[in-house]
Coordinates of N, CA and C in Angstrom, one line a residue:
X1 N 2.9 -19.7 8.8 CA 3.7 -20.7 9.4 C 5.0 -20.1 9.9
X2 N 5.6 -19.1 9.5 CA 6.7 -18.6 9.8 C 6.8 -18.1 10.4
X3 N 5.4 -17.0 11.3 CA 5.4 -16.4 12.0 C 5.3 -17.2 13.4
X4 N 4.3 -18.4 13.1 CA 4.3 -19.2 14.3 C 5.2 -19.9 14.8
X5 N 6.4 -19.9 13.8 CA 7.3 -20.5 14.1 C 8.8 -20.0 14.6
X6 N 8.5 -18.4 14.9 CA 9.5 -17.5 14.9 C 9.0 -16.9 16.3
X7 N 7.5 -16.4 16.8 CA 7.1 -15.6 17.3 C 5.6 -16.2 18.2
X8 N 5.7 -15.8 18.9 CA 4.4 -15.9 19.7 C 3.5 -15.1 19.4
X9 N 2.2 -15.3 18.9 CA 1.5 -14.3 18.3 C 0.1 -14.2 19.5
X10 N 0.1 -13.3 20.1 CA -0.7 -12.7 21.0 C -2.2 -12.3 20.4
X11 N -2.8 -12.7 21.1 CA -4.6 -12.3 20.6 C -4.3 -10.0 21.0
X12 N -5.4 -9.9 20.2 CA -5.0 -8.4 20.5 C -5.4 -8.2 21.8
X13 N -6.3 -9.3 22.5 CA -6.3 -8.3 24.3 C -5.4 -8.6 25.1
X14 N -4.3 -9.6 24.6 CA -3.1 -10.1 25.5 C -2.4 -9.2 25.6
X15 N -2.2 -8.6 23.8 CA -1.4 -7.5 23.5 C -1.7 -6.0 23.8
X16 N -3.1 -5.6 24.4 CA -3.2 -4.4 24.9 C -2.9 -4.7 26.2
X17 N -3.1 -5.7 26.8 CA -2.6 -6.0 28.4 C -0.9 -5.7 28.5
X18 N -0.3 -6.4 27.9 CA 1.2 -6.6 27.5 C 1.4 -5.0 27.6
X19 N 1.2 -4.8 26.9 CA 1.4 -3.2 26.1 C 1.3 -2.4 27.2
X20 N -0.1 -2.3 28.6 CA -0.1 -1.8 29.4 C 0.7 -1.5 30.2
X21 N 1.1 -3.0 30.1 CA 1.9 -3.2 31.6 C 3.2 -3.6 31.5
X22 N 3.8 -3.1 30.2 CA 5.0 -2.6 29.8 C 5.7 -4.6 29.8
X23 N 5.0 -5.5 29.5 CA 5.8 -6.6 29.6 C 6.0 -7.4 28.6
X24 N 5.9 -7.0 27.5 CA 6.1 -7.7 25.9 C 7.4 -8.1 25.6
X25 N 7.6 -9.0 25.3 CA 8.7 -9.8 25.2 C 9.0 -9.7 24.0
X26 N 10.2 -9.6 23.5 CA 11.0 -9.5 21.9 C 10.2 -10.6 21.1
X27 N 10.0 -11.4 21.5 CA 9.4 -12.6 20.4 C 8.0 -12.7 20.7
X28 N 7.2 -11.7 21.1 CA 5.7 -11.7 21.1 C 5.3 -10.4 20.1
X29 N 4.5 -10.9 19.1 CA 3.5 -9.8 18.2 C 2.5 -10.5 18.6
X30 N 1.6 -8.8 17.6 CA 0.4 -9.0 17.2 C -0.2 -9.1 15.9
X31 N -1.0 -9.6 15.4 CA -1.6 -9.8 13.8 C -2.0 -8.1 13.6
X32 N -1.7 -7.3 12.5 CA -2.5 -6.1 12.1 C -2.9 -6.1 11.0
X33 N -3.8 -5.9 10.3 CA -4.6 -5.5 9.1 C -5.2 -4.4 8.7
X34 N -4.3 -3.4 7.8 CA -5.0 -2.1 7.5 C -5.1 -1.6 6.4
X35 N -6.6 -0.7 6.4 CA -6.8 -0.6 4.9 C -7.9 -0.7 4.7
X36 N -8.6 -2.0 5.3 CA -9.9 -2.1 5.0 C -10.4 -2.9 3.5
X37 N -8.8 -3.6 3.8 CA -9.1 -4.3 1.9 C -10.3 -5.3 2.3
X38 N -10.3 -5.9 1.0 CA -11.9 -7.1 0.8 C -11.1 -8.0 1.1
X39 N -10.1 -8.4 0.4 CA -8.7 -9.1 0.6 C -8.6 -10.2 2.2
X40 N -8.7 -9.0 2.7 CA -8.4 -9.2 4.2 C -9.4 -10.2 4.9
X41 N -11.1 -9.8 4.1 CA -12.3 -10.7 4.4 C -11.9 -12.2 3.6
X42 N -11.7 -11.7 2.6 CA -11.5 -13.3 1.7 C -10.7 -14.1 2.1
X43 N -9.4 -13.6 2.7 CA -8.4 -14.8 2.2 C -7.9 -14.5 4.3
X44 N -7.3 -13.5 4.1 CA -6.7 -13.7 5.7 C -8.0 -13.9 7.0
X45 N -9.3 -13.8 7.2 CA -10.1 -13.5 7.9 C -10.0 -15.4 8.0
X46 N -10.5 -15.9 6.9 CA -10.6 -17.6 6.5 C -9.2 -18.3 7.1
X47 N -7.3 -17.5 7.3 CA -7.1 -18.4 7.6 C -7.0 -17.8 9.1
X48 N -7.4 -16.7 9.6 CA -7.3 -17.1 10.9 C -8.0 -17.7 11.6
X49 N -9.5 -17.7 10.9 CA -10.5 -18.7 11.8 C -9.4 -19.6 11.8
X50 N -9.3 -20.5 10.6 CA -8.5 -21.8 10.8 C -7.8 -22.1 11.7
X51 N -6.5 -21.1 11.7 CA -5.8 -21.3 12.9 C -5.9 -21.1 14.4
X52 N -7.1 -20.5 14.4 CA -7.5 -20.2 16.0 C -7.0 -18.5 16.0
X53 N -6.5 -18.1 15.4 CA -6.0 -16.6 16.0 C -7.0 -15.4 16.1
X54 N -6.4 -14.3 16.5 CA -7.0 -13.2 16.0 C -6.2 -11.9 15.8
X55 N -7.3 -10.8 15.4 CA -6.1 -9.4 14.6 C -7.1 -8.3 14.9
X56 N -6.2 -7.2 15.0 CA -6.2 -5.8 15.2 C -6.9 -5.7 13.5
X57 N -8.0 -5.0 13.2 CA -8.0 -4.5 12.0 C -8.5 -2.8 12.1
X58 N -7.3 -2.2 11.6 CA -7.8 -0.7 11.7 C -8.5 -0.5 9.9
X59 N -9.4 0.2 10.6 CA -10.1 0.3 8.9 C -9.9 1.4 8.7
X60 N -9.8 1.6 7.1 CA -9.3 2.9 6.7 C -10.9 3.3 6.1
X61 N -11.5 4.6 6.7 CA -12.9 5.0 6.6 C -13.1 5.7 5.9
X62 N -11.5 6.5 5.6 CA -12.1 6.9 4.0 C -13.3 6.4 2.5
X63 N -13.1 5.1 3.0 CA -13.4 4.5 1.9 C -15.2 4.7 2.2
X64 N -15.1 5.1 2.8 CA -16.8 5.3 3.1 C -17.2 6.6 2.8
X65 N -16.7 7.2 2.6 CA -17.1 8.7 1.9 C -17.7 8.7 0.4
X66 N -17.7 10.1 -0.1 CA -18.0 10.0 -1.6 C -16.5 10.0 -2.3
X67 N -15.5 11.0 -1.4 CA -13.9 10.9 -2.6 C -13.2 10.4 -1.7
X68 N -12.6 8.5 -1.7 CA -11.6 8.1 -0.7 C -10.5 8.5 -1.3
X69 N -9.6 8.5 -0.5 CA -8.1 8.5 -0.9 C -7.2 7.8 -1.5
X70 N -7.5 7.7 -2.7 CA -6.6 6.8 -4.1 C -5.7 6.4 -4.0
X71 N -5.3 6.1 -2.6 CA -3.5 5.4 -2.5 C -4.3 3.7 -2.6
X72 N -4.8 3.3 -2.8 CA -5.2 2.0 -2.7 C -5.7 1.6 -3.9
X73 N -6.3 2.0 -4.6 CA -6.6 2.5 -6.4 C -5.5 2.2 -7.1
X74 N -4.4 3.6 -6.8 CA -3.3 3.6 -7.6 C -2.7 2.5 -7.0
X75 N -2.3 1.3 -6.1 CA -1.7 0.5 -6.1 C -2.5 -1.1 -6.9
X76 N -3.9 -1.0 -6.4 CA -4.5 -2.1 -7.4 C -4.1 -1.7 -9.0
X77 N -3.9 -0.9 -9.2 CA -3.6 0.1 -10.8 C -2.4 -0.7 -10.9
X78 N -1.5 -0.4 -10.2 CA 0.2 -0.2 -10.5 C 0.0 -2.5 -11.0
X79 N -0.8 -3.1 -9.8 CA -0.4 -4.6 -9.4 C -1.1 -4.9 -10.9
X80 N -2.5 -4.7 -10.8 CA -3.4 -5.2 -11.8 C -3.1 -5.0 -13.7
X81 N -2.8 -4.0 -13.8 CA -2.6 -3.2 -15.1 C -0.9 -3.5 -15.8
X82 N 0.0 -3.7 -14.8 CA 1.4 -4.5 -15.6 C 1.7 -5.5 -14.9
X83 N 2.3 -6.0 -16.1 CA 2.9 -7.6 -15.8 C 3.5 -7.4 -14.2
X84 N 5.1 -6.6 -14.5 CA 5.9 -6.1 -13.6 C 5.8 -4.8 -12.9
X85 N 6.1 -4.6 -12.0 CA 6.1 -3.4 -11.2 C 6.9 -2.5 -11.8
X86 N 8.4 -2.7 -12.5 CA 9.4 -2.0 -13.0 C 8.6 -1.5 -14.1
X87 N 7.3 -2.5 -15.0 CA 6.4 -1.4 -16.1 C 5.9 -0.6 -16.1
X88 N 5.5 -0.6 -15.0 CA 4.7 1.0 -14.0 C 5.3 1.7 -14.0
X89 N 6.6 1.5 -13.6 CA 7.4 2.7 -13.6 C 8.1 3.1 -14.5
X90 N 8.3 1.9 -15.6 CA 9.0 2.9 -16.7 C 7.7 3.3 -17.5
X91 N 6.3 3.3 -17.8 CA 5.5 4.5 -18.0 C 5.5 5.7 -17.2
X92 N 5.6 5.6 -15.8 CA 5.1 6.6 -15.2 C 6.8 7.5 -15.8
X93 N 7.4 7.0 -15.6 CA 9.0 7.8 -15.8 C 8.5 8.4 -17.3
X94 N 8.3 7.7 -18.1 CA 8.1 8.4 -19.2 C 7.1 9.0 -19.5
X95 N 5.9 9.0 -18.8 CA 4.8 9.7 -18.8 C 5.6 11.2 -18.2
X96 N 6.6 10.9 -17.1 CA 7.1 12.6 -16.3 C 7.8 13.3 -17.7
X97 N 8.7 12.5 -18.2 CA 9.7 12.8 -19.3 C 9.3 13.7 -20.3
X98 N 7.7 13.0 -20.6 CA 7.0 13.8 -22.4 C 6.3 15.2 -21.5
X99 N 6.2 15.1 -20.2 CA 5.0 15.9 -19.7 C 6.3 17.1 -19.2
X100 N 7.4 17.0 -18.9 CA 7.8 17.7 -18.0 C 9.6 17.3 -17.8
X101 N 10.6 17.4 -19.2 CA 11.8 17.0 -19.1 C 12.4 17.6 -18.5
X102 N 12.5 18.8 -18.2 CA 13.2 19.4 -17.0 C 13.1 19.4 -15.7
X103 N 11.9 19.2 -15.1 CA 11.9 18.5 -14.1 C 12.2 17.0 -13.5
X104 N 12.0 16.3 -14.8 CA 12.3 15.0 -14.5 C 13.8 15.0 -14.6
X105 N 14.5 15.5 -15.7 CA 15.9 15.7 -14.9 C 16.7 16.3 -13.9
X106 N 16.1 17.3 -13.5 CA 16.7 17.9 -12.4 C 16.6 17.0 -11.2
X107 N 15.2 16.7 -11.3 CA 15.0 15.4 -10.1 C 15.9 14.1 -10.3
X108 N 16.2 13.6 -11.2 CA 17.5 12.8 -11.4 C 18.3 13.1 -10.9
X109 N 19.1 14.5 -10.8 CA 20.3 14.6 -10.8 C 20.0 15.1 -9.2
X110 N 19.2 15.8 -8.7 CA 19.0 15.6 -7.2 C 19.4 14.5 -6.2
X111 N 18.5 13.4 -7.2 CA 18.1 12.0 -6.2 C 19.5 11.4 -5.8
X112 N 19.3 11.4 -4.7 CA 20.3 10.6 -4.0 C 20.1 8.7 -3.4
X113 N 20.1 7.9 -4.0 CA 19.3 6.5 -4.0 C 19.9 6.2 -2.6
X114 N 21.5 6.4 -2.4 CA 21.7 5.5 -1.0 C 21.4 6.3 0.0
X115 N 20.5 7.8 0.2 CA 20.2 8.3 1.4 C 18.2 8.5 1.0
X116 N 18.0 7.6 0.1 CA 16.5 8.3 0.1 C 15.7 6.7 0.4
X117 N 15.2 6.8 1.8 CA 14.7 5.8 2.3 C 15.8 4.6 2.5
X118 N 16.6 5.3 3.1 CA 17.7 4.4 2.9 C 17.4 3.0 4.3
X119 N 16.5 3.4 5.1 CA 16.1 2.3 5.9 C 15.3 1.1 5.6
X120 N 14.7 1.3 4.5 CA 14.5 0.3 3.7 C 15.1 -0.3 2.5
X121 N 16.1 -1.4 2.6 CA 17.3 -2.2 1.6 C 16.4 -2.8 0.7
X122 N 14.8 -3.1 1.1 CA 14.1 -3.7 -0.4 C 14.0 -3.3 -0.9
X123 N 14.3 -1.8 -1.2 CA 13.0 -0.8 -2.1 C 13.7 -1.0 -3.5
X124 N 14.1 -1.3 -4.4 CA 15.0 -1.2 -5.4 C 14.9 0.2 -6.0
X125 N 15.8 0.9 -6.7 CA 16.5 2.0 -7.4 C 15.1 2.7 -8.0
X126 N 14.5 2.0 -8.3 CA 13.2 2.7 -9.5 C 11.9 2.9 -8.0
X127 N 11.8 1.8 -7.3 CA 10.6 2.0 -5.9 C 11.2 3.6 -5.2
X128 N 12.6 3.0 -4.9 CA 12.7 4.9 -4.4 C 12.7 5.7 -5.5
X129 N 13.3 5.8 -6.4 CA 12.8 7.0 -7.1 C 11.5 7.7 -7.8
X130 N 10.5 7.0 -7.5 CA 9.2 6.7 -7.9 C 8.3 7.6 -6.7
X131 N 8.8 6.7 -5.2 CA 9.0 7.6 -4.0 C 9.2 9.3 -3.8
X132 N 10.4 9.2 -4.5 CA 11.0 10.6 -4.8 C 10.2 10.9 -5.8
X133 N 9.7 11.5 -6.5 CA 9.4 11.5 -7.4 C 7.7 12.3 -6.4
X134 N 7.2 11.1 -6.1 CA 5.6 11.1 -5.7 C 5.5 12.1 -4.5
X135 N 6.6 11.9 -3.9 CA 6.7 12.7 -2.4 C 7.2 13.8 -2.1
X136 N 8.2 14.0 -2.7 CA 9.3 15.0 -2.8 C 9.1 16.2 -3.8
X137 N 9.1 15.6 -4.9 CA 9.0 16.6 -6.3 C 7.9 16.9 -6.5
X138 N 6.9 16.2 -6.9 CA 5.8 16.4 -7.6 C 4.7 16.5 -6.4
X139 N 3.5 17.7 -6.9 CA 2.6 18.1 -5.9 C 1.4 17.2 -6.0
X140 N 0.5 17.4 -5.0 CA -0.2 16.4 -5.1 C -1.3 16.0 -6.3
X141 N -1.8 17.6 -6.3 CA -2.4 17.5 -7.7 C -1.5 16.8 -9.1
X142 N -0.6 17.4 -9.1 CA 0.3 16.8 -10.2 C 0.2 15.3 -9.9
X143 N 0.3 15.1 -9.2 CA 0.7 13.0 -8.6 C -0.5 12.4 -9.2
X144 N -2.2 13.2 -8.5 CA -3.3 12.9 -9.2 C -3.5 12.8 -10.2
X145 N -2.9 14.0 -10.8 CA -3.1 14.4 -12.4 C -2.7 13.2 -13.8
X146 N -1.3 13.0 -13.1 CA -0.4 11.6 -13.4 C -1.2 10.2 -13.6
X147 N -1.5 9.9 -12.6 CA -2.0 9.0 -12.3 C -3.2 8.4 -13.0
X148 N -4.4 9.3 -13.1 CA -5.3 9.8 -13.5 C -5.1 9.7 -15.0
X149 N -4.6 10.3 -15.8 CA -4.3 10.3 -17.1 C -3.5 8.6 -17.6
X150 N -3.2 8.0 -16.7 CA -2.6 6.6 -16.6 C -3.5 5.7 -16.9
X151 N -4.2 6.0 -15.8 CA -5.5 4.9 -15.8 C -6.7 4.9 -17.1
X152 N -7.2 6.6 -17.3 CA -7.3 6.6 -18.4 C -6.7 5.9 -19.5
X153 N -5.2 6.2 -19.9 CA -5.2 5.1 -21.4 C -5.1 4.0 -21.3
X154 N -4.9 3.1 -19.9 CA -4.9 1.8 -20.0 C -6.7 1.2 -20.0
X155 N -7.8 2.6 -19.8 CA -8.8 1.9 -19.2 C -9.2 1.3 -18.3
X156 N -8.5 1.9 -17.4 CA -8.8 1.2 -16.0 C -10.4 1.7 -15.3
X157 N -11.1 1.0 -14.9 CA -12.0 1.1 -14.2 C -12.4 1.1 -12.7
X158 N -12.6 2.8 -12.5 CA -11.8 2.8 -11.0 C -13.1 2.4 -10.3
X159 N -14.7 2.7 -10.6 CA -15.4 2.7 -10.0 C -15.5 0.9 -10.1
X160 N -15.3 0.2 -11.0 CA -15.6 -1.3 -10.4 C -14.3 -1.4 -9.6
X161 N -12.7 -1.3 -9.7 CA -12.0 -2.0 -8.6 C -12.5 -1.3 -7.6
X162 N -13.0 -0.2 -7.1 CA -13.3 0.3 -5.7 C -14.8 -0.6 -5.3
X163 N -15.5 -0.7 -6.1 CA -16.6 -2.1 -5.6 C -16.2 -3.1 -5.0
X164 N -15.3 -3.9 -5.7 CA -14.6 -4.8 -4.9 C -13.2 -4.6 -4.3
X165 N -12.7 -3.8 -3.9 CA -11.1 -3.6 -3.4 C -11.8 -3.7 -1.8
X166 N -12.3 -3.0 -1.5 CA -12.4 -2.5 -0.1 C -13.7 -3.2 0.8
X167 N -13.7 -3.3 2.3 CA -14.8 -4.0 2.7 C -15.7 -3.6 2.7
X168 N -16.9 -4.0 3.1 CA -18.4 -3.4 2.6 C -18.7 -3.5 4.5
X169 N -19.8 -2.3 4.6 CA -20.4 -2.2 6.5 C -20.7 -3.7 6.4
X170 N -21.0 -4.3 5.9 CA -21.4 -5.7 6.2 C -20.2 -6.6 6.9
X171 N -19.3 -6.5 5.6 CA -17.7 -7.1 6.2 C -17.5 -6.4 7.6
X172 N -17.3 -5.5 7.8 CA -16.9 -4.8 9.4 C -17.4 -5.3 10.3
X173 N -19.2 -5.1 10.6 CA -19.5 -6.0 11.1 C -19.8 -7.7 11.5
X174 N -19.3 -8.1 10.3 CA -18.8 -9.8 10.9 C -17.6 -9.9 11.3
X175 N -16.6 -9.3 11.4 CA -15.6 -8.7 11.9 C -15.8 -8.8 13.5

């Protein structure tokens, strides 16, 4: 509702045409969808029929492999598994803390909150340092390693959320 009420929302061939021919106007988008969630089939796909629209969906193909890329995991993890978002983080802080107090302080005293992603004003204090933290400090194995040992003690079960998180070649093709 807000969008249609703010913006002209362009079908995506209006918007490659636009786009060609350099004539897109401030108050014209496009719908995007990326990731390849199931999400996207269930709930947004149903209301665009409704509304008559349509959308760009870039699918992320990892997920068609044997090892996709766990940034979609670890966020059904972080949503599914605590109440709050800030509980996530204050395990994962204390998970760095028992695992590794010196580095989790030095990274404290590093972090600088009003220049680290500072183009984004939503992120609150703990999102960017969590950021820092994932991006900056710790390697990637370590991030996995983290993570990994997370999901373990809460019991998380990664091979059933990846059954249902992501779309199936079926979903693509009614797409």
């Amino acid at each position: 509702d807000w969008l249609e009420s703010n913006f002209k929302i362009l079908s995506p061939e209006e918007f490659k045409l636009k786009l060609s021919n350099a004539t897109i106007q401030s108050n014209e988008i496009t719908l995007t969808f990326d990731d390849g969630l199931r999400c996207q089939i269930d709930i947004a796909e149903k209301v665009l029929q409704r509304r008559g629209l349509r959308a760009f969906f870039f699918v992320y193909t990892s997920i068609f492999t044997p090892n996709p890329d766990p940034l979609e995991i670890y966020r059904h993890f972080r949503t599914t598994e605590y109440l709050e978002i800030d509980d996530f983080y204050s395990n994962f802080f204390d998970f760095l803390e028992k695992q590794d107090s010196g580095m989790h302080t030095t990274a404290r005293e590093n972090f600088e909150e009003a220049k680290h992603l500072a183009d984004f004003s939503y992120y609150s204090t703990n999102d960017r340092f969590f950021r820092y933290m994932r991006d900056r400090v710790l390697t990637d194995t370590q991030y996995i390693s983290i993570m990994e040992t997370m999901m373990s003690n809460k019991k998380y079960d990664i091979q059933n959320a990846s059954e249902h998180l992501w779309m199936t070649p079926e979903n693509i093709k009614s797409l």
